[in-house]
Short mmCIF file of C-alpha atoms in Angstrom, two decimals:
data_model
loop_
_atom_site.label_atom_id
_atom_site.label_comp_id
_atom_site.label_asym_id
_atom_site.label_seq_id
_atom_site.Cartn_x
_atom_site.Cartn_y
_atom_site.Cartn_z
CA MET A 29 -107.73 97.03 42.50
CA ARG A 30 -103.95 96.75 42.60
CA ARG A 31 -104.01 94.16 39.81
CA ILE A 32 -106.17 96.44 37.65
CA LEU A 33 -103.78 99.37 38.19
CA VAL A 34 -100.76 97.20 37.38
CA PHE A 35 -102.50 95.88 34.25
CA LEU A 36 -103.49 99.37 33.09
CA SER A 37 -100.07 100.91 33.71
CA THR A 38 -98.15 98.08 32.04
CA SER A 39 -100.53 98.16 29.05
CA LEU A 40 -100.11 101.92 28.71
CA LEU A 41 -96.31 101.68 28.95
CA THR A 42 -96.22 98.89 26.35
CA ILE A 43 -98.43 100.90 23.96
CA LEU A 44 -96.18 103.96 24.49
CA ALA A 45 -93.05 101.93 23.80
CA LEU A 46 -94.55 100.40 20.63
CA ALA A 47 -95.88 103.78 19.44
CA ASN A 48 -92.39 105.23 19.87
CA ILE A 49 -90.94 102.37 17.83
CA ALA A 50 -93.40 103.17 15.02
CA ALA A 51 -92.60 106.92 15.22
CA ALA A 52 -89.43 108.62 14.04
CA CYS A 53 -88.43 109.62 17.58
CA SER A 54 -89.79 110.86 20.91
CA THR A 55 -91.65 114.15 21.38
CA TRP A 56 -89.00 115.89 23.45
CA GLY A 57 -85.29 116.20 22.57
CA TYR A 58 -84.13 112.94 24.16
CA GLN A 59 -84.50 109.56 22.47
CA PRO A 60 -83.51 106.59 24.66
CA GLU A 61 -81.83 103.66 22.97
CA VAL A 62 -84.33 101.10 21.67
CA PRO A 63 -84.09 97.76 23.51
CA ALA A 64 -82.72 94.91 21.38
CA LYS A 65 -86.00 92.99 21.74
CA LEU A 66 -87.94 95.77 20.02
CA ARG A 67 -85.52 96.12 17.10
CA LYS A 68 -86.24 94.35 13.84
CA MET B 18 -80.97 102.43 30.49
CA ASP B 19 -80.01 101.81 34.11
CA ASN B 20 -81.87 99.29 36.22
CA ASP B 21 -80.61 100.84 39.49
CA THR B 22 -82.52 104.10 39.04
CA LEU B 23 -86.00 104.75 40.42
CA ILE B 24 -87.69 103.97 37.09
CA GLY B 25 -85.50 100.85 36.82
CA ARG B 26 -86.84 99.63 40.16
CA ILE B 27 -90.43 100.54 39.20
CA SER B 28 -90.11 98.63 35.90
CA ASN B 29 -88.69 95.60 37.77
CA TRP B 30 -91.62 95.65 40.17
CA LEU B 31 -94.19 96.06 37.36
CA ALA B 32 -92.57 93.22 35.37
CA ARG B 33 -92.70 90.93 38.44
CA GLU B 34 -96.36 91.80 39.13
CA SER B 35 -97.59 91.56 35.52
CA GLY B 36 -95.25 89.01 33.94
CA GLN B 37 -94.51 91.44 31.08
CA ASP B 38 -91.09 92.21 29.64
CA GLN B 39 -89.05 94.45 31.99
CA GLU B 40 -86.97 95.99 29.21
CA VAL B 41 -90.06 97.17 27.32
CA LEU B 42 -91.60 98.61 30.50
CA LEU B 43 -88.34 100.40 31.33
CA TYR B 44 -88.25 101.86 27.83
CA GLY B 45 -91.85 103.09 28.17
CA LEU B 46 -91.09 104.58 31.61
CA THR B 47 -87.97 106.35 30.23
CA LEU B 48 -90.12 107.96 27.53
CA VAL B 49 -92.71 109.06 30.11
CA LYS B 50 -89.97 110.47 32.38
CA SER B 51 -88.36 112.37 29.50
CA PHE B 52 -91.73 113.84 28.48
CA PHE B 53 -92.73 114.99 31.96
CA LEU B 54 -89.23 116.24 32.81
CA GLY B 55 -89.12 118.31 29.61
CA TYR B 56 -92.63 119.74 29.66
CA GLY B 57 -92.65 120.11 33.47
CA PHE B 58 -89.49 122.23 33.56
CA LEU B 59 -90.57 124.18 30.48
CA LEU B 60 -93.90 125.08 32.11
CA LEU B 61 -92.17 126.00 35.38
CA VAL B 62 -89.50 128.25 33.83
CA SER B 63 -91.75 129.83 31.21
CA PHE B 64 -94.41 130.45 33.92
CA ILE B 65 -91.79 132.37 35.95
CA PHE B 66 -91.09 134.52 32.89
CA GLY B 67 -94.84 134.92 32.23
CA VAL B 68 -94.74 133.39 28.75
CA TRP B 69 -95.85 129.81 29.45
CA SER B 70 -98.70 129.75 26.90
CA PHE B 71 -96.42 130.95 24.07
CA SER B 72 -93.60 128.57 25.07
CA LEU B 73 -96.06 125.67 25.24
CA THR B 74 -97.42 126.57 21.77
CA ALA B 75 -93.88 126.51 20.32
CA ALA B 76 -92.97 123.25 22.09
CA VAL B 77 -96.16 121.40 21.12
CA THR B 78 -95.78 122.43 17.45
CA ALA B 79 -92.16 121.21 17.41
CA SER B 80 -93.12 117.97 19.24
CA VAL B 81 -95.93 117.07 16.82
CA PHE B 82 -93.62 117.40 13.82
CA ARG B 83 -90.71 115.74 15.65
CA VAL B 84 -92.65 112.50 16.24
CA PHE B 85 -92.95 111.91 12.47
CA SER B 86 -90.00 113.75 10.94
CA GLY B 87 -87.37 113.02 13.62
CA GLY B 88 -84.39 115.32 14.16
CA ALA B 89 -81.33 115.98 16.29
CA HIS B 90 -81.34 114.77 19.88
CA ALA B 91 -79.30 115.39 23.03
CA SER B 92 -77.46 112.45 24.58
CA SER B 93 -79.10 112.60 28.02
CA PRO B 94 -82.55 113.60 29.37
CA ILE B 95 -81.14 116.39 31.55
CA ARG B 96 -79.22 118.01 28.67
CA CYS B 97 -82.22 117.67 26.37
CA THR B 98 -84.37 119.33 29.02
CA ILE B 99 -81.92 122.23 29.45
CA ILE B 100 -81.67 122.85 25.68
CA GLY B 101 -85.44 122.60 25.22
CA VAL B 102 -86.30 124.81 28.20
CA VAL B 103 -83.83 127.56 27.17
CA LEU B 104 -84.95 127.49 23.54
CA PHE B 105 -88.70 127.32 24.00
CA THR B 106 -88.75 129.84 26.84
CA GLY B 107 -86.75 132.13 24.54
CA PHE B 108 -89.20 131.53 21.70
CA GLY B 109 -92.09 132.19 24.08
CA ALA B 110 -90.52 135.46 25.28
CA LEU B 111 -89.86 136.57 21.72
CA ALA B 112 -93.32 135.65 20.46
CA GLY B 113 -95.09 137.10 23.51
CA ASN B 114 -93.44 140.50 23.15
CA VAL B 115 -93.54 141.01 19.40
CA THR B 116 -96.03 143.49 17.93
CA TYR B 117 -96.89 143.72 14.26
CA ALA B 118 -98.00 146.95 12.62
CA ALA B 119 -100.78 146.56 10.03
CA GLU B 120 -98.35 147.62 7.26
CA VAL B 121 -96.08 144.60 7.81
CA TYR B 122 -98.84 141.96 7.39
CA PRO B 123 -98.04 141.35 3.68
CA PHE B 124 -94.38 140.82 4.66
CA ILE B 125 -95.43 138.32 7.35
CA THR B 126 -97.31 136.32 4.71
CA LEU B 127 -94.26 136.47 2.41
CA THR B 128 -91.98 135.34 5.26
CA PHE B 129 -94.31 132.41 6.00
CA ILE B 130 -94.36 131.44 2.31
CA ALA B 131 -90.52 131.49 2.29
CA ILE B 132 -90.38 129.37 5.50
CA PHE B 133 -92.82 126.80 4.09
CA LEU B 134 -90.98 126.55 0.77
CA LEU B 135 -87.73 126.02 2.64
CA SER B 136 -89.46 123.46 4.91
CA PHE B 137 -90.73 121.44 1.94
CA ILE B 138 -87.16 121.28 0.57
CA VAL B 139 -85.71 120.27 3.97
CA PHE B 140 -88.44 117.64 4.50
CA TYR B 141 -87.89 116.27 0.99
CA ARG B 142 -84.13 116.07 1.57
CA TYR B 143 -83.89 114.88 5.19
CA ALA B 144 -87.20 113.58 6.65
CA PRO B 145 -87.37 111.24 8.49
CA ALA B 146 -84.08 112.05 10.25
CA ASP B 147 -83.08 109.30 12.68
CA THR B 148 -80.88 109.20 15.78
CA PRO B 149 -78.08 106.79 16.85
CA GLY B 150 -80.33 105.38 19.60
CA LYS B 151 -83.17 104.69 17.17
CA PRO B 152 -82.04 104.18 13.58
CA ILE B 153 -84.82 103.90 10.96
CA SER B 154 -83.63 101.03 8.82
CA SER B 155 -86.94 99.80 7.40
CA GLN B 156 -87.89 101.30 4.00
CA ALA B 157 -91.60 100.82 4.77
CA GLN B 158 -91.26 102.84 7.99
CA LYS B 159 -89.30 105.57 6.19
CA LYS B 160 -92.02 105.76 3.54
CA TYR B 161 -94.97 106.11 5.93
CA LEU B 162 -93.09 108.58 8.15
CA ARG B 163 -92.32 110.72 5.07
CA THR B 164 -95.96 110.53 3.95
CA ILE B 165 -97.26 111.58 7.37
CA SER B 166 -94.61 114.34 7.65
CA PHE B 167 -95.60 115.85 4.28
CA SER B 168 -99.33 115.53 5.03
CA LEU B 169 -98.82 117.24 8.37
CA LEU B 170 -96.72 119.96 6.74
CA GLY B 171 -99.40 120.60 4.11
CA LEU B 172 -102.14 120.70 6.75
CA TYR B 173 -100.09 123.08 8.92
CA CYS B 174 -99.32 125.31 5.93
CA VAL B 175 -103.03 125.63 5.03
CA SER B 176 -104.00 126.20 8.69
CA VAL B 177 -101.40 128.98 9.10
CA PHE B 178 -102.63 130.87 6.02
CA LEU B 179 -106.27 130.50 7.07
CA PHE B 180 -105.29 131.77 10.53
CA VAL B 181 -103.40 134.78 9.10
CA ASN B 182 -106.45 135.70 7.01
CA SER B 183 -108.91 135.25 9.87
CA PHE B 184 -107.16 136.76 12.90
CA SER B 185 -104.94 139.74 13.59
CA GLY B 186 -103.39 141.57 16.55
CA TYR B 187 -102.60 140.40 20.07
CA PRO B 188 -102.62 137.56 21.12
CA TYR B 189 -103.46 135.69 17.89
CA MET B 190 -100.41 136.77 15.90
CA ASN B 191 -98.21 136.12 18.96
CA TYR B 192 -99.44 132.54 19.25
CA LEU B 193 -98.90 132.10 15.52
CA THR B 194 -95.36 133.50 15.84
CA ALA B 195 -94.67 131.10 18.73
CA SER B 196 -95.94 128.16 16.71
CA MET B 197 -93.90 129.18 13.65
CA LEU B 198 -90.74 129.56 15.76
CA GLY B 199 -91.24 126.04 17.18
CA PHE B 200 -91.87 124.71 13.68
CA PHE B 201 -88.84 126.51 12.22
CA TRP B 202 -86.62 125.11 14.99
CA GLN B 203 -87.90 121.60 14.29
CA VAL B 204 -87.17 122.00 10.56
CA PHE B 205 -83.70 123.30 11.42
CA THR B 206 -82.95 120.22 13.60
CA LEU B 207 -83.46 118.00 10.53
CA THR B 208 -80.52 119.58 8.71
CA PRO B 209 -76.82 118.66 9.16
CA LEU B 210 -76.28 122.18 10.55
CA GLY B 211 -79.02 121.55 13.11
CA TYR B 212 -77.37 118.25 14.10
CA SER B 213 -73.99 120.02 14.46
CA LEU B 214 -75.47 122.79 16.59
CA TYR B 215 -77.35 120.29 18.81
CA HIS B 216 -74.16 118.25 19.16
CA ALA B 217 -72.13 121.36 20.07
CA ALA B 218 -74.70 122.41 22.70
CA ASP B 219 -74.78 118.82 24.01
CA SER B 220 -70.95 118.66 24.25
CA PHE B 221 -70.84 122.06 25.98
CA LEU B 222 -73.43 120.97 28.55
CA LYS B 223 -71.46 117.77 29.27
CA TYR B 224 -69.01 119.94 31.23
CA PHE B 225 -71.78 120.88 33.68
CA THR B 226 -73.99 117.80 33.80
CA LYS B 227 -73.47 114.15 34.56
CA GLY B 228 -74.52 111.13 32.49
CA GLY B 229 -74.37 110.14 28.83
#
């Protein structure tokens, strides 16, 4: 159960991070700095 | 992004458990934190003032456009939350208390036409507007973000005019006003004046808040 929850949460966070990279910026007024690994 | 914070420790633990990249997880967690901090405080404050539904309408409209068109940003989550909560609660209070007489309806339509014309010019000139933390350097990304922004703007424009022709009175016109205020603010944050104002508010709040 714990492994499933970890898998689901990490997948969701990765999708969110990648979706934010594809978007212009975040929904609310703060945009954290993009990690170097996710920059082109 | 700080690894010593609570979300830093959570991302470290998740990275250890899953074998995924810690930096990416921390970035995702920072986005989630910023979202819940912003909307959570907005709901709390606007609920106290009894205008939460109008504030939420304004904030969601601005957020949807912001994702694709970008715009000015604060330099820390707490300052961004303060600016957003003050603004959207204000928009909610304004929209919730406004009443339109039947005689002013043609003027409302004219005002909306003026706002949309101005928005098309601002979008054409500035969208997508990037931030120092997330510069948009790829031409392909700029192109698809512009396309989505204009499509969304066209869809919103048509929806607003259909709404004006179909509904009238409280609370419909109040929700529409709230949505238009959120939209207008988002358009304003794309302009250099919007960036300057956001920067001024951000600098002012630095005297009272830590970080960034």
